[in-house]
C-alpha cells in the first residue's frame, strides 16, 4: 500500500492546470462529452492485483471537445510494474488499465433534455491503441481497435449508465491476444446536501459493475485453450468530489464471479484514483 500511495503522489505532481470533464464513474462506460473547445487533462494512478502479483501504473489522458457532441481523447501510461500474467481487461472506462497508448473519438449521437437538469443521451466510442510492451500474458501483443456504446440518464440527483464494448487485437508474429467483449452498468447518487453552489463541496457516489468475457489467445493459427470464454464480473463503489477548480475520484472493483479457463490467474481487486483541474 505504501508503494501505491507513492505512485498516486507522483500522479498529483504531474497534473496540469486545464479544464476538466470528470463528472462520472471510473470503470463503467458513460455518455458526457466536452463542450466545443473544452480541454481536460486527467492524471490517474491505478493498480490491478491477482493472487500472485500486482501492477502499478500512472496514466495521463487529454480530452478536447471538437463540437458539443464530439470529442477526441489521447491517453498514455507510465508503467511502474507490470503483471507477468496480465488479465485481458480495459479496466477503466475512458482509458485502458494496461500499457497501451490509445486515441479515441467520442460521439454523442443522441441527447434529450426533458426537464431542469434531466436528460437521456447515448454516446459511441471508437479508438485505436498501440502497446508499450512486446509480450503480454506470455503472448505477443499487437495493435488493437476498440468500439463501445453507452446510454443513460442523468439528473441533479440520480445517474444511470448501461453500456457495452469490444476490443480486438491484431496478430503479431503468428500470435494474437484474444478479443474482449465487455459490458458495464453504473448507478449514481448525489445527496441533497451537496446541491449548493461553490465554495460548498459537491460529492457523488456510484456503484459500478463490469462484466468481461475474454476470448482465447491464438498461436500459429491455433487457439491454445478451450472453446469456452472466461467470465468475470466485478462490482464496487466509487466517489467523485468537485470543489472549485478541482475534481477527484476514487474507486475499487472486486470480483464476484470468476469462471475462468485453465491456467488463468484470479483477480483480487482493482483500484484507481483520478485527479483533474479545470479553468
Coordinates of C-alpha atoms in Angstrom, one line a residue:
X1 CA 0.0 0.0 0.0
X2 CA 2.9 2.4 0.7
X3 CA 4.1 1.8 -2.9
X4 CA 0.6 2.6 -4.3
X5 CA 0.3 5.9 -2.3
X6 CA 3.7 6.9 -3.6
X7 CA 2.5 6.3 -7.1
X8 CA -0.6 8.5 -6.5
X9 CA 1.6 11.2 -5.1
X10 CA 3.7 11.2 -8.3
X11 CA 0.5 11.5 -10.3
X12 CA -0.5 14.6 -8.4
X13 CA 2.8 16.3 -9.1
X14 CA 2.4 15.7 -12.9
X15 CA -1.1 17.2 -13.1
X16 CA -1.6 20.2 -15.4
X17 CA -4.0 23.1 -14.9
X18 CA -6.6 22.6 -17.6
X19 CA -10.4 22.4 -18.0
X20 CA -11.9 19.2 -16.6
X21 CA -14.6 16.9 -17.7
X22 CA -14.8 14.3 -14.9
X23 CA -18.4 14.2 -13.8
X24 CA -18.9 10.4 -14.0
X25 CA -17.8 7.0 -12.9
X26 CA -14.3 5.4 -13.1
X27 CA -14.9 1.9 -14.5
X28 CA -18.3 2.0 -16.3
X29 CA -19.0 3.4 -19.7
X30 CA -20.6 6.9 -19.6
X31 CA -22.1 9.4 -22.0
X32 CA -20.9 13.0 -21.3
X33 CA -18.7 14.8 -23.8
X34 CA -16.9 18.2 -23.5
X35 CA -18.3 21.5 -24.8
X36 CA -16.9 22.8 -28.0
X37 CA -13.3 23.9 -27.4
X38 CA -13.3 22.4 -24.0
X39 CA -10.0 20.9 -22.8
X40 CA -9.4 18.4 -20.0
X41 CA -6.3 16.7 -18.6
X42 CA -6.7 13.8 -16.2
X43 CA -3.9 12.2 -14.1
X44 CA -4.6 8.7 -12.7
X45 CA -2.9 6.2 -10.5
X46 CA -4.2 2.6 -10.8
X47 CA -3.4 -0.9 -9.7
X48 CA -4.7 -4.4 -10.5
X49 CA -3.8 -7.3 -8.2
X50 CA -4.1 -11.0 -8.8
X51 CA -3.4 -13.9 -6.4
X52 CA 0.3 -13.7 -7.0
X53 CA 1.3 -10.1 -8.1
X54 CA 0.1 -6.6 -8.6
X55 CA 0.6 -3.9 -11.3
X56 CA 1.1 -0.2 -10.7
X57 CA 0.7 2.5 -13.3
X58 CA 0.2 6.2 -13.9
X59 CA -1.9 7.3 -16.8
X60 CA -2.4 10.7 -18.3
X61 CA -5.4 11.5 -20.5
X62 CA -6.1 14.5 -22.7
X63 CA -9.6 15.4 -23.8
X64 CA -10.6 18.0 -26.4
X65 CA -14.1 19.0 -27.4
X66 CA -14.3 19.3 -31.2
X67 CA -18.0 20.1 -31.0
X68 CA -20.5 19.9 -28.2
X69 CA -21.2 16.2 -29.1
X70 CA -17.8 15.1 -30.5
X71 CA -14.6 14.9 -28.5
X72 CA -11.1 13.3 -29.1
X73 CA -9.1 11.7 -26.3
X74 CA -5.5 10.7 -26.1
X75 CA -4.0 8.7 -23.2
X76 CA -0.5 7.4 -22.5
X77 CA 0.9 5.4 -19.5
X78 CA 3.8 5.4 -17.2
X79 CA 4.1 1.7 -16.3
X80 CA 5.8 1.2 -12.9
X81 CA 5.3 -2.5 -12.5
X82 CA 3.6 -4.9 -15.0
X83 CA 1.8 -8.1 -14.3
X84 CA 3.6 -11.1 -15.7
X85 CA 0.2 -12.8 -16.3
X86 CA -2.0 -9.9 -17.0
X87 CA -5.8 -10.3 -17.3
X88 CA -7.3 -9.1 -20.5
X89 CA -9.2 -6.1 -19.5
X90 CA -9.7 -2.4 -20.3
X91 CA -10.3 -1.7 -16.6
X92 CA -11.3 2.0 -16.8
X93 CA -14.0 3.5 -19.0
X94 CA -12.0 6.4 -20.5
X95 CA -8.6 4.8 -20.5
X96 CA -7.2 1.3 -20.6
X97 CA -5.5 0.0 -17.4
X98 CA -2.8 -1.9 -19.4
X99 CA 0.3 -0.5 -21.1
X100 CA -1.5 0.7 -24.3
X101 CA -1.2 4.2 -25.8
X102 CA -4.7 5.0 -27.1
X103 CA -6.5 7.6 -29.2
X104 CA -10.3 7.7 -29.4
X105 CA -13.3 9.6 -30.7
X106 CA -16.4 10.0 -28.6
X107 CA -19.6 10.9 -30.4
X108 CA -22.8 11.7 -28.5
X109 CA -25.4 10.9 -31.2
X110 CA -28.5 11.3 -29.1
X111 CA -29.4 13.8 -26.3
X112 CA -32.8 14.6 -25.0
X113 CA -33.1 17.2 -22.2
X114 CA -36.6 16.8 -20.9
X115 CA -36.5 18.7 -17.6
X116 CA -34.4 21.0 -15.5
X117 CA -31.1 19.2 -15.2
X118 CA -32.5 16.0 -16.6
X119 CA -31.5 14.2 -19.8
X120 CA -31.3 11.0 -21.7
X121 CA -28.3 10.5 -24.0
X122 CA -26.2 8.0 -25.9
X123 CA -22.6 8.0 -26.9
X124 CA -20.5 5.9 -29.2
X125 CA -16.7 5.4 -28.9
X126 CA -14.1 4.3 -31.5
X127 CA -10.5 4.0 -30.6
X128 CA -7.1 2.6 -31.7
X129 CA -4.2 1.6 -29.5
X130 CA -0.6 0.6 -29.6
X131 CA 1.1 -1.5 -26.8
X132 CA 4.2 -0.3 -24.9
X133 CA 5.4 -3.8 -24.4
X134 CA 6.2 -6.7 -26.9
X135 CA 4.6 -9.5 -24.8
X136 CA 1.5 -9.5 -22.6
X137 CA 0.5 -12.6 -20.7
X138 CA 3.2 -14.6 -22.4
X139 CA 1.7 -13.8 -25.9
X140 CA 3.0 -11.3 -28.4
X141 CA 0.8 -8.2 -28.3
X142 CA -0.2 -6.2 -31.3
X143 CA -2.1 -3.0 -32.0
X144 CA -5.9 -3.1 -31.3
X145 CA -9.2 -1.4 -32.1
X146 CA -11.9 -0.7 -29.6
X147 CA -15.6 0.2 -30.0
X148 CA -18.2 0.8 -27.4
X149 CA -21.7 2.4 -26.9
X150 CA -23.3 3.7 -23.8
X151 CA -26.7 5.1 -23.0
X152 CA -28.0 6.6 -19.8
X153 CA -29.9 9.1 -17.7
X154 CA -28.6 12.0 -15.6
X155 CA -30.3 14.5 -13.3
X156 CA -29.2 16.6 -10.4
X157 CA -29.7 13.7 -8.1
X158 CA -29.6 10.4 -9.9
X159 CA -27.4 8.9 -12.6
X160 CA -27.6 5.6 -14.5
X161 CA -25.5 4.3 -17.5
X162 CA -25.6 1.0 -19.3
X163 CA -23.0 0.2 -22.0
X164 CA -21.0 -2.4 -23.8
X165 CA -17.8 -2.6 -25.9
X166 CA -15.5 -4.8 -27.8
X167 CA -11.7 -4.8 -28.2
X168 CA -9.9 -6.7 -30.9
X169 CA -6.1 -7.2 -31.0
X170 CA -4.3 -7.8 -34.3
X171 CA -1.9 -10.6 -34.9
X172 CA 1.8 -10.1 -34.3
X173 CA 4.5 -12.6 -35.3
X174 CA 1.9 -15.5 -35.6
X175 CA 0.5 -14.8 -32.1
X176 CA -2.7 -13.0 -31.2
X177 CA -4.3 -11.9 -28.0
X178 CA -7.9 -12.9 -27.6
X179 CA -10.7 -10.4 -28.1
X180 CA -12.6 -8.8 -25.3
X181 CA -16.3 -8.2 -25.2
X182 CA -17.5 -6.5 -22.1
X183 CA -20.5 -4.7 -20.5
X184 CA -20.9 -2.2 -17.7
X185 CA -23.6 -0.7 -15.5
X186 CA -23.5 2.2 -13.2
X187 CA -25.9 3.8 -10.7
X188 CA -25.0 7.1 -9.1
X189 CA -26.5 9.3 -6.4
X190 CA -25.9 12.9 -5.4
X191 CA -27.2 13.7 -1.9
X192 CA -29.3 16.8 -1.4
X193 CA -26.7 18.2 1.0
X194 CA -24.3 18.7 -1.9
X195 CA -26.7 20.7 -4.2
X196 CA -25.3 24.0 -3.2
X197 CA -23.0 26.3 -5.2
X198 CA -19.3 26.8 -4.8
X199 CA -17.5 27.0 -2.4
X200 CA -19.7 24.2 -1.0
X201 CA -18.1 20.9 -2.0
X202 CA -20.0 18.6 -4.4
X203 CA -19.8 14.8 -3.8
X204 CA -21.4 12.0 -5.8
X205 CA -21.3 8.3 -5.1
X206 CA -21.6 5.4 -7.6
X207 CA -22.0 1.7 -7.6
X208 CA -20.2 0.3 -10.6
X209 CA -20.3 -3.2 -12.2
X210 CA -18.2 -4.6 -15.0
X211 CA -18.6 -7.9 -16.9
X212 CA -15.8 -9.2 -19.1
X213 CA -15.7 -12.2 -21.5
X214 CA -12.2 -12.5 -22.9
X215 CA -11.5 -15.0 -25.7
X216 CA -8.7 -17.4 -26.1
X217 CA -5.2 -16.4 -27.3
X218 CA -4.0 -17.8 -30.7
X219 CA -0.6 -19.1 -31.5
X220 CA 0.4 -20.2 -35.0
X221 CA -3.2 -20.1 -36.1
X222 CA -4.4 -22.3 -33.3
X223 CA -6.2 -21.5 -30.1
X224 CA -4.3 -22.9 -27.2
X225 CA -7.0 -23.2 -24.6
X226 CA -10.7 -24.2 -24.6
X227 CA -13.6 -23.1 -26.8
X228 CA -15.3 -21.5 -23.7
X229 CA -14.7 -18.0 -22.8
X230 CA -13.7 -16.9 -19.3
X231 CA -16.4 -15.0 -17.5
X232 CA -15.7 -12.3 -14.9
X233 CA -18.0 -9.9 -13.1
X234 CA -16.6 -7.2 -10.8
X235 CA -18.6 -4.8 -8.6
X236 CA -17.5 -1.9 -6.4
X237 CA -18.0 1.7 -5.2
X238 CA -16.6 4.9 -6.4
X239 CA -16.9 8.5 -5.3
X240 CA -16.5 11.8 -7.2
X241 CA -15.7 15.1 -5.4
X242 CA -15.8 18.6 -7.0
X243 CA -14.6 21.7 -5.2
X244 CA -13.9 24.9 -7.2
X245 CA -11.4 24.1 -9.9
X246 CA -10.5 20.6 -8.6
X247 CA -12.1 17.2 -9.2
X248 CA -11.1 13.9 -7.6
X249 CA -12.5 10.4 -7.9
X250 CA -11.5 7.2 -6.3
X251 CA -12.9 3.7 -6.8
X252 CA -12.4 0.0 -6.4
X253 CA -13.7 -3.1 -8.0
X254 CA -13.9 -6.6 -6.5
X255 CA -14.6 -9.9 -8.4
X256 CA -18.0 -11.5 -7.5
X257 CA -17.8 -14.1 -10.4
X258 CA -14.6 -15.6 -11.8
X259 CA -15.4 -18.5 -14.2
X260 CA -12.0 -18.8 -15.8
X261 CA -10.4 -21.1 -18.4
X262 CA -7.5 -23.2 -17.1
X263 CA -4.2 -21.5 -16.2
X264 CA -5.8 -18.1 -15.8
X265 CA -4.9 -16.2 -12.7
X266 CA -7.7 -15.0 -10.5
X267 CA -8.0 -11.3 -9.7
X268 CA -8.2 -9.8 -6.1
X269 CA -9.1 -6.2 -6.8
X270 CA -8.7 -3.1 -9.0
X271 CA -8.2 0.4 -7.5
X272 CA -7.9 3.8 -9.2
X273 CA -7.5 7.4 -8.2
X274 CA -8.2 10.2 -10.8
X275 CA -7.5 13.8 -10.3
X276 CA -8.3 16.8 -12.6
X277 CA -8.1 20.5 -12.7
X278 CA -10.0 22.9 -14.9
X279 CA -10.2 26.7 -15.7

